[in-house]
Short mmCIF file of C-alpha atoms (C1' of nucleotides) in Angstrom, two decimals:
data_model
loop_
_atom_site.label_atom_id
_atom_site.label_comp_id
_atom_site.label_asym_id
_atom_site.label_seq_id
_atom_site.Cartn_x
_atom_site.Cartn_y
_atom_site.Cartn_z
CA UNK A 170 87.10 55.44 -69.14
CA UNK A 171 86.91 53.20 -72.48
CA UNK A 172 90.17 52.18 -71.36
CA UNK A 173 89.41 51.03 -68.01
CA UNK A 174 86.36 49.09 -69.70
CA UNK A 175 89.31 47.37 -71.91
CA UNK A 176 91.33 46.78 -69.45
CA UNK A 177 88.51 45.18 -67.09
CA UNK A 178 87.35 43.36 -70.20
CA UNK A 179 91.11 42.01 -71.16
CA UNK A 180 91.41 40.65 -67.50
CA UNK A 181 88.31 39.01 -67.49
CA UNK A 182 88.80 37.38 -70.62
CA UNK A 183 91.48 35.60 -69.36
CA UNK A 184 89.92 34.73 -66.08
CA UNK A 185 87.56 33.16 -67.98
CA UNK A 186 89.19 32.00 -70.75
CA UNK A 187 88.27 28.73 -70.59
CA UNK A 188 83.93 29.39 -70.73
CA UNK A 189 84.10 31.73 -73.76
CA UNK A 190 82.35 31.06 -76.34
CA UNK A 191 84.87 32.43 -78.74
CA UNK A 192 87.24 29.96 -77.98
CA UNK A 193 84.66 26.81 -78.89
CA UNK A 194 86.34 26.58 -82.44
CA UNK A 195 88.95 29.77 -82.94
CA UNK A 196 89.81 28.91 -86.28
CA UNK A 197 87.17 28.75 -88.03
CA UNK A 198 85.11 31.24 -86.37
CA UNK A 199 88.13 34.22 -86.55
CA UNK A 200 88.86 33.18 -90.14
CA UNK A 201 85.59 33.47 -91.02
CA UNK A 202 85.49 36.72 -89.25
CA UNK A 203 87.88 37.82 -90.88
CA UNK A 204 86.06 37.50 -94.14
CA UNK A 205 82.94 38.90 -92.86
CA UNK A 206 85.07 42.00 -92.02
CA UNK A 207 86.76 42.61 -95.35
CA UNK A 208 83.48 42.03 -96.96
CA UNK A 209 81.49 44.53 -95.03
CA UNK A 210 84.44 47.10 -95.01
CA UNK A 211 84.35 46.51 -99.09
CA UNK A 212 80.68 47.37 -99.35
CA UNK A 213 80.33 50.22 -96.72
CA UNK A 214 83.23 51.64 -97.38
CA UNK A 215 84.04 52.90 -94.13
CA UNK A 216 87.71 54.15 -93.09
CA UNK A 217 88.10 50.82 -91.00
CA UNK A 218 91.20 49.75 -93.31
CA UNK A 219 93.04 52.28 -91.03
CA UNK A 220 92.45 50.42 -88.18
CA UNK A 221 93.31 47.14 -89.83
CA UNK A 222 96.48 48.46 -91.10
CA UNK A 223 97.70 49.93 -87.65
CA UNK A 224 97.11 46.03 -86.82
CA UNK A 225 99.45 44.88 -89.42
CA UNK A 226 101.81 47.81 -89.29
CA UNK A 227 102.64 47.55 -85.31
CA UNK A 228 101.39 44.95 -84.53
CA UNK A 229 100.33 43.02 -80.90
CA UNK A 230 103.61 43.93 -79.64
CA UNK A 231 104.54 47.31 -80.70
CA UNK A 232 106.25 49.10 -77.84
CA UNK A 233 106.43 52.65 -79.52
CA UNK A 234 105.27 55.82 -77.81
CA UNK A 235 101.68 55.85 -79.57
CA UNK A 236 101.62 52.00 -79.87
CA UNK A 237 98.77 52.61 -76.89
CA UNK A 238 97.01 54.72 -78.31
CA UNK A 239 96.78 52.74 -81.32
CA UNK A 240 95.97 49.55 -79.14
CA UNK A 241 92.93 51.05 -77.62
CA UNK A 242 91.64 52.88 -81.50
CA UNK A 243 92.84 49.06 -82.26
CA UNK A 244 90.77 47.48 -79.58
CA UNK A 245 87.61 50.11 -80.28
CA UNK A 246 87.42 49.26 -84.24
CA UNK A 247 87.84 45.71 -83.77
CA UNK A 248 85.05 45.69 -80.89
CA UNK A 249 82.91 47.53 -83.28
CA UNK A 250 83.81 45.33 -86.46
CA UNK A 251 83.42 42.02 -84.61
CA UNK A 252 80.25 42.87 -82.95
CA UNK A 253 78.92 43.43 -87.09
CA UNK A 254 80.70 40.49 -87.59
CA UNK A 255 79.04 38.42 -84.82
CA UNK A 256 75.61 39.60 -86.07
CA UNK A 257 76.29 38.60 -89.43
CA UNK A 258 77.99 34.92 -88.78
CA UNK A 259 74.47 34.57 -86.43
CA UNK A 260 72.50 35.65 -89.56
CA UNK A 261 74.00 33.09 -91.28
CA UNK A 262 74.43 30.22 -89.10
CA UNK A 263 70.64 30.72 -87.78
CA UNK A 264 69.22 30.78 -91.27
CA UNK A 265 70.53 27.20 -91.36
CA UNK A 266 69.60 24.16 -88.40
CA UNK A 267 67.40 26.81 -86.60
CA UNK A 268 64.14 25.26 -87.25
CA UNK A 269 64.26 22.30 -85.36
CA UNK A 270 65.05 23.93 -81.91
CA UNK A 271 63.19 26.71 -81.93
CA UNK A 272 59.98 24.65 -82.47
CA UNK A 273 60.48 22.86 -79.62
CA UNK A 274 62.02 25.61 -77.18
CA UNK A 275 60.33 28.56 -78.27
CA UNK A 276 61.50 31.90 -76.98
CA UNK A 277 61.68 31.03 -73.48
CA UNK A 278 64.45 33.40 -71.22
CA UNK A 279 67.46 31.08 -71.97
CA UNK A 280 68.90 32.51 -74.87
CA UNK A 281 69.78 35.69 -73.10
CA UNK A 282 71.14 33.67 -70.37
CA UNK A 283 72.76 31.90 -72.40
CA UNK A 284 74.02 34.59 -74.11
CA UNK A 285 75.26 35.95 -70.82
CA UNK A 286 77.25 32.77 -69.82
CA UNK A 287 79.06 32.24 -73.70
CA UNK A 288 78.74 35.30 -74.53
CA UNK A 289 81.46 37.85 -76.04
CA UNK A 290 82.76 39.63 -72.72
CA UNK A 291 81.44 42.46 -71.34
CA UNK A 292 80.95 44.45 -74.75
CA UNK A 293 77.83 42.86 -75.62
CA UNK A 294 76.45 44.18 -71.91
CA UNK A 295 76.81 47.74 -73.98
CA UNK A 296 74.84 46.79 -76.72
CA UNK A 297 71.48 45.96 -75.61
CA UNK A 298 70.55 45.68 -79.19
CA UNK A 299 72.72 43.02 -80.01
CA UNK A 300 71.90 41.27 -77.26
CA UNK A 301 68.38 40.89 -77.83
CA UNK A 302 69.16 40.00 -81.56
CA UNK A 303 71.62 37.58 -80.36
CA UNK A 304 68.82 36.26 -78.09
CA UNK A 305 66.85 35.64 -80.93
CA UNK A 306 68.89 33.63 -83.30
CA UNK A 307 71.66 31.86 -80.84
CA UNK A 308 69.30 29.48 -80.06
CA UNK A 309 70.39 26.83 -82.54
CA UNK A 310 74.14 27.63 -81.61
CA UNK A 311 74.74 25.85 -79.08
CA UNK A 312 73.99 22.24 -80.67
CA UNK A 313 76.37 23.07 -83.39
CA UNK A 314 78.93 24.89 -81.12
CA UNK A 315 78.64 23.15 -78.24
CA UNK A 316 78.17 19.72 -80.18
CA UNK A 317 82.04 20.39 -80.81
CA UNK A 318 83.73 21.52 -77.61
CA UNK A 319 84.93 18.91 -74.86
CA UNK A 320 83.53 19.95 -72.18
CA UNK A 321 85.02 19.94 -68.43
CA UNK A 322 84.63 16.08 -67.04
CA UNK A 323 82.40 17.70 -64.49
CA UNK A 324 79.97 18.57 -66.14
CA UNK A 325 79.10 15.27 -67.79
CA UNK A 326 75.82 13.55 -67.95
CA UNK A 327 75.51 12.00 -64.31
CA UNK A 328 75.15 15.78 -63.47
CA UNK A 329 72.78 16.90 -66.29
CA UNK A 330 70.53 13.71 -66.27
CA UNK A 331 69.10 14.72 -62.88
CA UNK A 332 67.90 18.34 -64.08
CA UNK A 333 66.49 17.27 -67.34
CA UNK A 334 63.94 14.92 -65.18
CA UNK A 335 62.44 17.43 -63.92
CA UNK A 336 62.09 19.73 -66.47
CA UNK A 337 60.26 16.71 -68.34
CA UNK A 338 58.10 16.66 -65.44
CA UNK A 339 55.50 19.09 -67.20
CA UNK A 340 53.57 19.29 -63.19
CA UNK A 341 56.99 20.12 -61.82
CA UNK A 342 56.20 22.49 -58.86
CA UNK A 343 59.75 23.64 -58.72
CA UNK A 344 59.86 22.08 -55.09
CA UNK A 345 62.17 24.23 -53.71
CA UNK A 346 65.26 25.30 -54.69
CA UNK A 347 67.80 22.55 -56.53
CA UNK A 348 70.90 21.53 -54.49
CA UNK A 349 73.24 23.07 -56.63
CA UNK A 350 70.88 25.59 -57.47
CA UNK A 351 72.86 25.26 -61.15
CA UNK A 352 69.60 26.55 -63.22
CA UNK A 353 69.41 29.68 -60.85
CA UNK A 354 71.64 32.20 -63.41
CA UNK A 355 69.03 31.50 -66.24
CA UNK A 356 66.49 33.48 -64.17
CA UNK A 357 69.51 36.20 -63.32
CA UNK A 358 70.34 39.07 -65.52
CA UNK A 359 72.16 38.62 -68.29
CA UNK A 360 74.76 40.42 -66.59
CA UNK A 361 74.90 39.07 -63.11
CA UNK A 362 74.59 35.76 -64.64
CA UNK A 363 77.63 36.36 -66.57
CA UNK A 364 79.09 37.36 -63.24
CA UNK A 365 77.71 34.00 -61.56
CA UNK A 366 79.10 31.92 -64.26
CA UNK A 367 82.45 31.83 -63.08
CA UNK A 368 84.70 28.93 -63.95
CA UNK A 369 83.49 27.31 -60.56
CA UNK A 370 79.49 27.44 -61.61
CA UNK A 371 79.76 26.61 -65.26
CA UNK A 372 78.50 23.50 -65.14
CA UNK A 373 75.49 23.72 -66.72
CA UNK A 374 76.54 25.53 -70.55
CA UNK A 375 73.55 24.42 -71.79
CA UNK A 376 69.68 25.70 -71.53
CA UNK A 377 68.72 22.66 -69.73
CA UNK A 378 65.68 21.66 -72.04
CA UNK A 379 68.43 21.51 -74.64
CA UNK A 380 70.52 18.88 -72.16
CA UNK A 381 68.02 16.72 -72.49
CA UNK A 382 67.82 16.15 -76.35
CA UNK A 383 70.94 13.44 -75.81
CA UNK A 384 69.49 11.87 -73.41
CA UNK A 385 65.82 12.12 -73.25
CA UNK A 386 64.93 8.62 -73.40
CA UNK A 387 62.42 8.16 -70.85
CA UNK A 388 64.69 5.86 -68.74
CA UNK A 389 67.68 8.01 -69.50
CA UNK A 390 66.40 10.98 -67.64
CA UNK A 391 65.70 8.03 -64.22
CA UNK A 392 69.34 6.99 -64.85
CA UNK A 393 70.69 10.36 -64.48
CA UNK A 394 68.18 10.63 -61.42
CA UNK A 395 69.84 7.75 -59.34
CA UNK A 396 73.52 8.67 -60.68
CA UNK A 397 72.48 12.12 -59.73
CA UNK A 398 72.85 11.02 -56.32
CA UNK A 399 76.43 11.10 -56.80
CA UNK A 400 77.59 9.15 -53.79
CA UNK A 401 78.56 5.32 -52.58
CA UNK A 402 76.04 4.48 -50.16
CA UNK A 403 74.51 0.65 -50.19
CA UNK A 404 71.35 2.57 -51.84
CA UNK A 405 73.18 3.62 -54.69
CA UNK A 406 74.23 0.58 -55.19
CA UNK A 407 71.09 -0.76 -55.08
CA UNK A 408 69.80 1.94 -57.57
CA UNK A 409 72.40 1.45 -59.79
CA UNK A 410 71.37 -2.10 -60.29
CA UNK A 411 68.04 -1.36 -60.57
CA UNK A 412 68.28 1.14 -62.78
CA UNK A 413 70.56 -1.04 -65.29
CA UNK A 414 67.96 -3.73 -65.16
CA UNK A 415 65.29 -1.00 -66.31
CA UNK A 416 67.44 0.44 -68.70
CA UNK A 417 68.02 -2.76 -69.88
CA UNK A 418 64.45 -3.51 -70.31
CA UNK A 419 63.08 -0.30 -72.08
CA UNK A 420 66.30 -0.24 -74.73
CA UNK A 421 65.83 -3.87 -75.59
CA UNK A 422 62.07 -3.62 -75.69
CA UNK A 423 60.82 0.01 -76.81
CA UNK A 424 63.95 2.32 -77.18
CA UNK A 425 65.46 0.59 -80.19
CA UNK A 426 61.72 0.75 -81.85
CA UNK A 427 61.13 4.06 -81.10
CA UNK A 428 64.51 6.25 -81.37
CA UNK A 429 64.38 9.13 -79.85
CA UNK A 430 65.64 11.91 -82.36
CA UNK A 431 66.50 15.16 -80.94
CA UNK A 432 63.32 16.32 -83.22
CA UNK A 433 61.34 14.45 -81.52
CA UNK A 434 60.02 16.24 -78.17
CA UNK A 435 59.80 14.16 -74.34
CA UNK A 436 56.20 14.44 -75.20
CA UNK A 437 56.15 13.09 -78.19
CA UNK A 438 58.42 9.79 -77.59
CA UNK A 439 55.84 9.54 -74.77
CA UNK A 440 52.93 9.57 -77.05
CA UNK A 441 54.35 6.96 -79.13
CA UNK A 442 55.29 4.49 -76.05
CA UNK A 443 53.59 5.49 -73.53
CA UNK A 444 51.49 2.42 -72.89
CA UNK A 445 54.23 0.15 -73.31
CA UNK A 446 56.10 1.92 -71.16
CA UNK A 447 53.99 1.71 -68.40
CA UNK A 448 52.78 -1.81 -69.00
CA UNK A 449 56.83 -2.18 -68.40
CA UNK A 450 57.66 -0.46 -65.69
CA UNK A 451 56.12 2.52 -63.86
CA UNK A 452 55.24 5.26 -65.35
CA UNK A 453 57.28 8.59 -65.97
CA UNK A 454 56.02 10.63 -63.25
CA UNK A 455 56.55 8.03 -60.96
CA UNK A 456 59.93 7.97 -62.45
CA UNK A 457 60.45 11.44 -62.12
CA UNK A 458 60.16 11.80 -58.23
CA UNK A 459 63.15 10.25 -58.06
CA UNK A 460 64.99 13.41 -58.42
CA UNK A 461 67.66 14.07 -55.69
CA UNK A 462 65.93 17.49 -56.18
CA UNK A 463 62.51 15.92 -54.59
CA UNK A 464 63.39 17.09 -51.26
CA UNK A 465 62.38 14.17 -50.11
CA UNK A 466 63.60 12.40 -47.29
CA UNK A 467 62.43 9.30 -48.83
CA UNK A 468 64.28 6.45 -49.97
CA UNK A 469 64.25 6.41 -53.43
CA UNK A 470 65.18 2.35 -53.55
CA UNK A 471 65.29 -0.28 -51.85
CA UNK A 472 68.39 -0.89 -49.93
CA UNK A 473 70.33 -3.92 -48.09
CA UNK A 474 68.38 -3.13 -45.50
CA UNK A 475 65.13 -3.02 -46.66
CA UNK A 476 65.70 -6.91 -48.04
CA UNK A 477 66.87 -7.52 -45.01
CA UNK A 478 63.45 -6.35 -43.35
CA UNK A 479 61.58 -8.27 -45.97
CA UNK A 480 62.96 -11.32 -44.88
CA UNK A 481 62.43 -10.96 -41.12
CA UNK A 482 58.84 -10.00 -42.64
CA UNK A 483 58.45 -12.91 -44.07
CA UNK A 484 58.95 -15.00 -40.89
CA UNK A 485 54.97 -13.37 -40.49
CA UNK A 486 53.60 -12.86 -44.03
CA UNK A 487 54.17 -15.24 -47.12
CA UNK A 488 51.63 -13.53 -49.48
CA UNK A 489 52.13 -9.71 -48.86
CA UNK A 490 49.64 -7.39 -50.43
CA UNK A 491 51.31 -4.84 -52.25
CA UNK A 492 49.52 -2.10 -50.09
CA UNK A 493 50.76 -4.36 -47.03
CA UNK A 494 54.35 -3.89 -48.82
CA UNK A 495 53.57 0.22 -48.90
CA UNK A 496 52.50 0.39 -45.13
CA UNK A 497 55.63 -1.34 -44.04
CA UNK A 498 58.08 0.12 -46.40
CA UNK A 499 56.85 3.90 -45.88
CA UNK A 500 60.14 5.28 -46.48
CA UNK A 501 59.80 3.63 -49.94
CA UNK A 502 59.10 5.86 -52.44
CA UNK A 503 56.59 3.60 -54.46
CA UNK A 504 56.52 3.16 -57.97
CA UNK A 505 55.46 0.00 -59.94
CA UNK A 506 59.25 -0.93 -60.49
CA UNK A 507 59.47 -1.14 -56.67
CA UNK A 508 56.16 -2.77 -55.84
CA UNK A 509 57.52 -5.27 -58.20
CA UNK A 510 60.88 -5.95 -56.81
CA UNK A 511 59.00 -6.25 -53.17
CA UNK A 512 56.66 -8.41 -54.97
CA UNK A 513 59.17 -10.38 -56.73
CA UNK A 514 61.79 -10.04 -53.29
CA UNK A 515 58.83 -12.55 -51.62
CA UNK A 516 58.02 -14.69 -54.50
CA UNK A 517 61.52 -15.55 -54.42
CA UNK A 518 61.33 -15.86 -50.52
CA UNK A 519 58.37 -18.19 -51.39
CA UNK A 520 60.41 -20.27 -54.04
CA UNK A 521 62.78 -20.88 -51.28
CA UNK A 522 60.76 -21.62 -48.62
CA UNK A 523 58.73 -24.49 -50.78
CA UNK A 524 61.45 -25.84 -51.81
CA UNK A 525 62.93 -26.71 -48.29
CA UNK A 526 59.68 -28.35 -47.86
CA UNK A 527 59.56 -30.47 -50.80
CA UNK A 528 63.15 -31.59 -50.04
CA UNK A 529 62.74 -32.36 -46.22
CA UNK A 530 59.54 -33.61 -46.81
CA UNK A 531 61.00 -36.24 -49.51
CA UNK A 532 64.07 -37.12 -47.35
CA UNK A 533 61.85 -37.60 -44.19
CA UNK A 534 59.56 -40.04 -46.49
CA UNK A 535 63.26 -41.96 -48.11
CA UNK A 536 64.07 -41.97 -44.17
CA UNK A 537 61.36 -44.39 -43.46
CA UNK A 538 58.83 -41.66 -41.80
CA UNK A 539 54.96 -42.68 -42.24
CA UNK A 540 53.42 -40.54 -40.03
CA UNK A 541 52.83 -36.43 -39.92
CA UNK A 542 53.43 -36.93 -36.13
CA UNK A 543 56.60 -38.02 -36.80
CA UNK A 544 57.03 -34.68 -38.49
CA UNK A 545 57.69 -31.67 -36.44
CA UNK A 546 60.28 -28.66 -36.78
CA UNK A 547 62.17 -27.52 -33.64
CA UNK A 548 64.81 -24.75 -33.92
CA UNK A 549 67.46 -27.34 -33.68
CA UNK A 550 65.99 -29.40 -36.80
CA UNK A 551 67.65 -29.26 -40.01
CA UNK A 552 65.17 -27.65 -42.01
CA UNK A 553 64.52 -24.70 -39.47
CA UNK A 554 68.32 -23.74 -39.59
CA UNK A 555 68.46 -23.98 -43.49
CA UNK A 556 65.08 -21.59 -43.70
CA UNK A 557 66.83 -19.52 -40.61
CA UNK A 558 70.25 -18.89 -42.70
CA UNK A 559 68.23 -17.40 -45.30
CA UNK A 560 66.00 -15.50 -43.74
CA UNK A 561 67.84 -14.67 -40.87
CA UNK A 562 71.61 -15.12 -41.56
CA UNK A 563 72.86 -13.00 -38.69
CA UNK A 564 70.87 -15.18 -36.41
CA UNK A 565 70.03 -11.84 -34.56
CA UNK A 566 66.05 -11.92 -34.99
CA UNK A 567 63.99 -14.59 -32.91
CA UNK A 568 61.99 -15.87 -35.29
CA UNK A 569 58.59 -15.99 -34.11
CA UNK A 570 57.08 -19.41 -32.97
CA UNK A 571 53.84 -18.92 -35.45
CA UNK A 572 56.40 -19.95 -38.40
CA UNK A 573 57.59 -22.60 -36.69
CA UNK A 574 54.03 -23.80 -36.52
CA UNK A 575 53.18 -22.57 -39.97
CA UNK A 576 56.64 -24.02 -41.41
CA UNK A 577 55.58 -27.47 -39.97
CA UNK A 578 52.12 -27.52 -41.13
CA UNK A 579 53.47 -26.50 -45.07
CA UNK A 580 55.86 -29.65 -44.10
CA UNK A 581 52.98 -32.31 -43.35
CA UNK A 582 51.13 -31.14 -46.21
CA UNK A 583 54.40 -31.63 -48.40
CA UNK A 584 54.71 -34.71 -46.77
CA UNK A 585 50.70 -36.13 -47.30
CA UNK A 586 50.68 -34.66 -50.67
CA UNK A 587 53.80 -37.22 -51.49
CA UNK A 588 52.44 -39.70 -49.82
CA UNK A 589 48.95 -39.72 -51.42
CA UNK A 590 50.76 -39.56 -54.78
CA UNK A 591 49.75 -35.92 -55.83
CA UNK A 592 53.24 -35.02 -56.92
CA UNK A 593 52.43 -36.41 -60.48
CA UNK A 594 50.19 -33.64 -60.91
CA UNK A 595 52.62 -30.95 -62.41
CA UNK A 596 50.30 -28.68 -60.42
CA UNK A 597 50.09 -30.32 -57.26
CA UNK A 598 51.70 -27.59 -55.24
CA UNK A 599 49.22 -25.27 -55.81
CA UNK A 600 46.63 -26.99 -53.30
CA UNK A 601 49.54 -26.42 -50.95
CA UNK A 602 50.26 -22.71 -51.38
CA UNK A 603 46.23 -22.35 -51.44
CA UNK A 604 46.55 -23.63 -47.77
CA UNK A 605 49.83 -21.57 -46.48
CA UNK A 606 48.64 -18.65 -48.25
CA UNK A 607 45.50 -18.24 -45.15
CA UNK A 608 48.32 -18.96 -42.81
CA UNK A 609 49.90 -15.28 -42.51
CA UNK A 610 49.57 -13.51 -39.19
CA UNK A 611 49.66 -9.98 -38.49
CA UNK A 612 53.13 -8.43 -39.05
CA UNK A 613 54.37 -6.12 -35.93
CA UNK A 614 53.98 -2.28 -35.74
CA UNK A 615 57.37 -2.35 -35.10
CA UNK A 616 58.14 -3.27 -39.12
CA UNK A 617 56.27 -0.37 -40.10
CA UNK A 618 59.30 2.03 -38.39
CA UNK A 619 62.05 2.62 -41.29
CA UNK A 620 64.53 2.09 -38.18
CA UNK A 621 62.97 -1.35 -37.30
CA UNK A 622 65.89 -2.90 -37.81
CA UNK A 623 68.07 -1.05 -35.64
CA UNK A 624 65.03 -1.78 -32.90
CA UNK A 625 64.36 -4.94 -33.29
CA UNK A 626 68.16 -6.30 -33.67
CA UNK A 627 68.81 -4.36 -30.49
CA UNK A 628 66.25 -5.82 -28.33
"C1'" DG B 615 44.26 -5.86 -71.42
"C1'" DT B 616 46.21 -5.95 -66.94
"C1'" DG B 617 47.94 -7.81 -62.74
"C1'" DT B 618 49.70 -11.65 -60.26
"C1'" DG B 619 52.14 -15.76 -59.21
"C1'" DC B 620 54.78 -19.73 -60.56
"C1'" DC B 621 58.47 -21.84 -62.98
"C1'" DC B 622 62.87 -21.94 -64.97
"C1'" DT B 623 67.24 -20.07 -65.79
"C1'" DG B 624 71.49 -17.52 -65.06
"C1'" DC C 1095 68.06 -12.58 -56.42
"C1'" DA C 1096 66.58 -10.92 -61.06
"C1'" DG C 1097 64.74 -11.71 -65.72
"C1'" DG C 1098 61.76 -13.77 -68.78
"C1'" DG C 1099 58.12 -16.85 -70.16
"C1'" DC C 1100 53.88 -18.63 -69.09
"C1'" DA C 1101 49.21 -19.46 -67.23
"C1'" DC C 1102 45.53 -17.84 -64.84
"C1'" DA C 1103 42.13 -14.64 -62.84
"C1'" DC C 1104 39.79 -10.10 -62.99
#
DNA sequence: GTGTGCCCTG
DNA sequence: CAGGGCACAC
């Protein structure tokens, strides 16, 4: 019966050899076992030298008639002598660095989990005991343990990043269960999580609020979120960018002021910066629905596409109210970072737009024109296929007659403006804009559908 | 203080 | 097209 247990126990371990705790730093840890052993054999003076000498005397590959019998008395004493042993290195090691973590991740149910997915093989399930007292002191193991090991490629940060978001998320519903469903074994039985945690589903070694200590910075977490998405599509792409250009922003401006020390708590680095976060860009729960765990069918960025719908907006709407931006792009999901790109996406449309004038307004006045009436645009004229590549490269969108009208208008008032001499007033454009800004029209149902593109392109 | 838009630059 | 600086309006 014991035997079948070792048997069971000596397969496993080598099924699993590579997620054992035991194997994080050998070395050290059996040397120092060792010690422990001798010492606590010295001062309990229990017949356990037998055992030990067996070891030496036959050794591991002894093939005489009671060399199994010995293996398995072998196997029993040094189960029993490294489970002291394991209790004692834990004494010691938690009387050290424990302080820090188990402040900030008080009891909680991952350190039996946790237990269950490094822990020593089966013979710990035996020992409930142990188990609990391991659950009380491991906690600060796995940053010193872990801290050392390489682990598997797959299960670097791009993976992590996305869980750690939402267990910052202190209002995090748990929508639903995670794609991966990688947390699930913490909530499992120490035993059937050690089951679960074959080499296929351990990804995730560490309790998760413990993955995020590396990389807690409140745009590290968002990072992880997009990367989380762990695919090519345009959107990615998009996000990617995005997300650079915020990182960018928050390290240059707040990160480097306000480190974020593993002994510092998510909550805490947010009390320090909140404001300035937010007066940067979004704020954190806004940030945090971006998990690919959301559910949501939502885009969490705006894609080729979407700028590609702005533009053929624009063709109606220069100034766009940012709740215009949020009825049109419902498959947005807003924050402040994308109201501001939209924002930003027609400002720049605007830029272009006004500049066209200025030019063909300039070159129609060096061409000898004195008249407005003289000035008209036609979709044949110069300055309607320069505004029509950039709005509408693909030429596949009529572009509506009202910015023809509204195009040539912003042209004669270009053109009067230069005439009449306001162009020395370094703000003489802004009479213009005050005039094209009351010239939007209604933008088409049609633009509120997330497929408009695919409708309108095919009609 | 915050939000917005323009301007300039890369 | 994005970033940053700036001015201006609430």
């Amino acid at each position: 019966m014991r035997s079948e247990l070792l048997d069971a126990r000596a397969q496993d371990s080598v099924g699993r050899s590579d997620n054992e705790m035991c194997e994080l730093d050998p070395g050290q840890f059996i040397d120092r076992a060792r010690a422990l052993i001798r010492e606590q054999e010295m001062a309990e003076n229990k017949p356990k030298r037998e055992g030990n000498n067996k070891e030496r005397d036959h050794g591991p590959n002894s093939l005489q008639p009671e060399g199994k019998h010995l293996a398995e008395t072998l196997k029993q004493e040094l189960n029993s002598a490294m489970s002291q042993v394991v209790d004692t290195v834990v004494k010691v090691f938690a009387a050290k660095p424990s302080r820090q973590v188990a402040q900030v991740f008080p009891p909680l149910q991952i350190p039996q989990a946790r237990f269950a997915v490094n822990g020593e093989n089966h013979n710990f399930h035996t020992a409930n005991q142990r188990l609990q007292c391991f659950g009380d002191v491991i906690i600060p193991n796995p940053l010193d343990t872990f801290g050392n090991v390489q682990m598997p490629s797959s299960t670097d940060q791009t993976e992590a990043l996305p869980l750690v978001v939402r267990k910052n998320s202190s209002d995090q519903p748990a929508s639903g269960p995670p794609a991966g469903g990688h947390h699930q074994p913490l909530h499992q039985s120490p035993l059937s999580a050690t089951a679960g945690f074959t080499t296929s589903t351990f990804r995730h070694p560490f309790p998760l609020p413990l993955m995020a200590y590396p990389f807690q910075s409140p745009l590290g977490a968002p990072s992880g979120s997009f990367s989380g998405k762990d695919r090519a599509s345009p959107e990615s792409l998009d996000l990617t960018r995005e997300t650079t250009s915020l990182r960018t922003k928050m390290s240059s401006h707040h990160l480097s002021h306000h480190p974020c020390s593993p002994a510092h708590p998510p909550s805490t680095a947010e009390g320090l910066s909140l404001s300035l976060i937010k007066s940067e860009c979004g704020d954190l729960q806004d940030m945090s629905e971006i998990s690919p765990y959301s559910g949501s069918a939502m885009q969490e960025g705006l894609s080729p596409n979407h700028l590609k719908k702005a533009k053929l907006m624009f063709f109606y709407t220069r100034y766009p109210s940012s709740n215009m931006l949020k009825t049109y792009f419902s498959d947005v999901k807003f924050n402040r970072c994308i109201t501001s790109q939209l924002i930003k996406w027609f400002s720049n449309f605007r830029e272009f737009y006004y500049i066209q004038m200025e030019k063909y307004a300039r070159q129609a006045i060096n061409d000898g024109v004195t008249s407005t009436e003289e000035l008209s645009i036609t979709r044949d004229c110069e300055l309607y296929r320069a505004l029509n590549m950039h709005y509408n490269k693909a030429n596949d969108f009529e572009v509506p007659e009202r910015f023809l009208e509204v195009a040539q208008i912003t042209l004669r008032e270009f053109f009067n403006a230069i005439i009449a001499g306001k162009d020395v007033d370094p703000s003489w454009k802004k009479a213009i804009y005050k005039v094209i800004c009351k010239l939007d029209s209604e933008v088409p149902e049609i633009f509120k559908s997330p497929n408009c593109l695919q409708e309108l392109l095919h009609e």
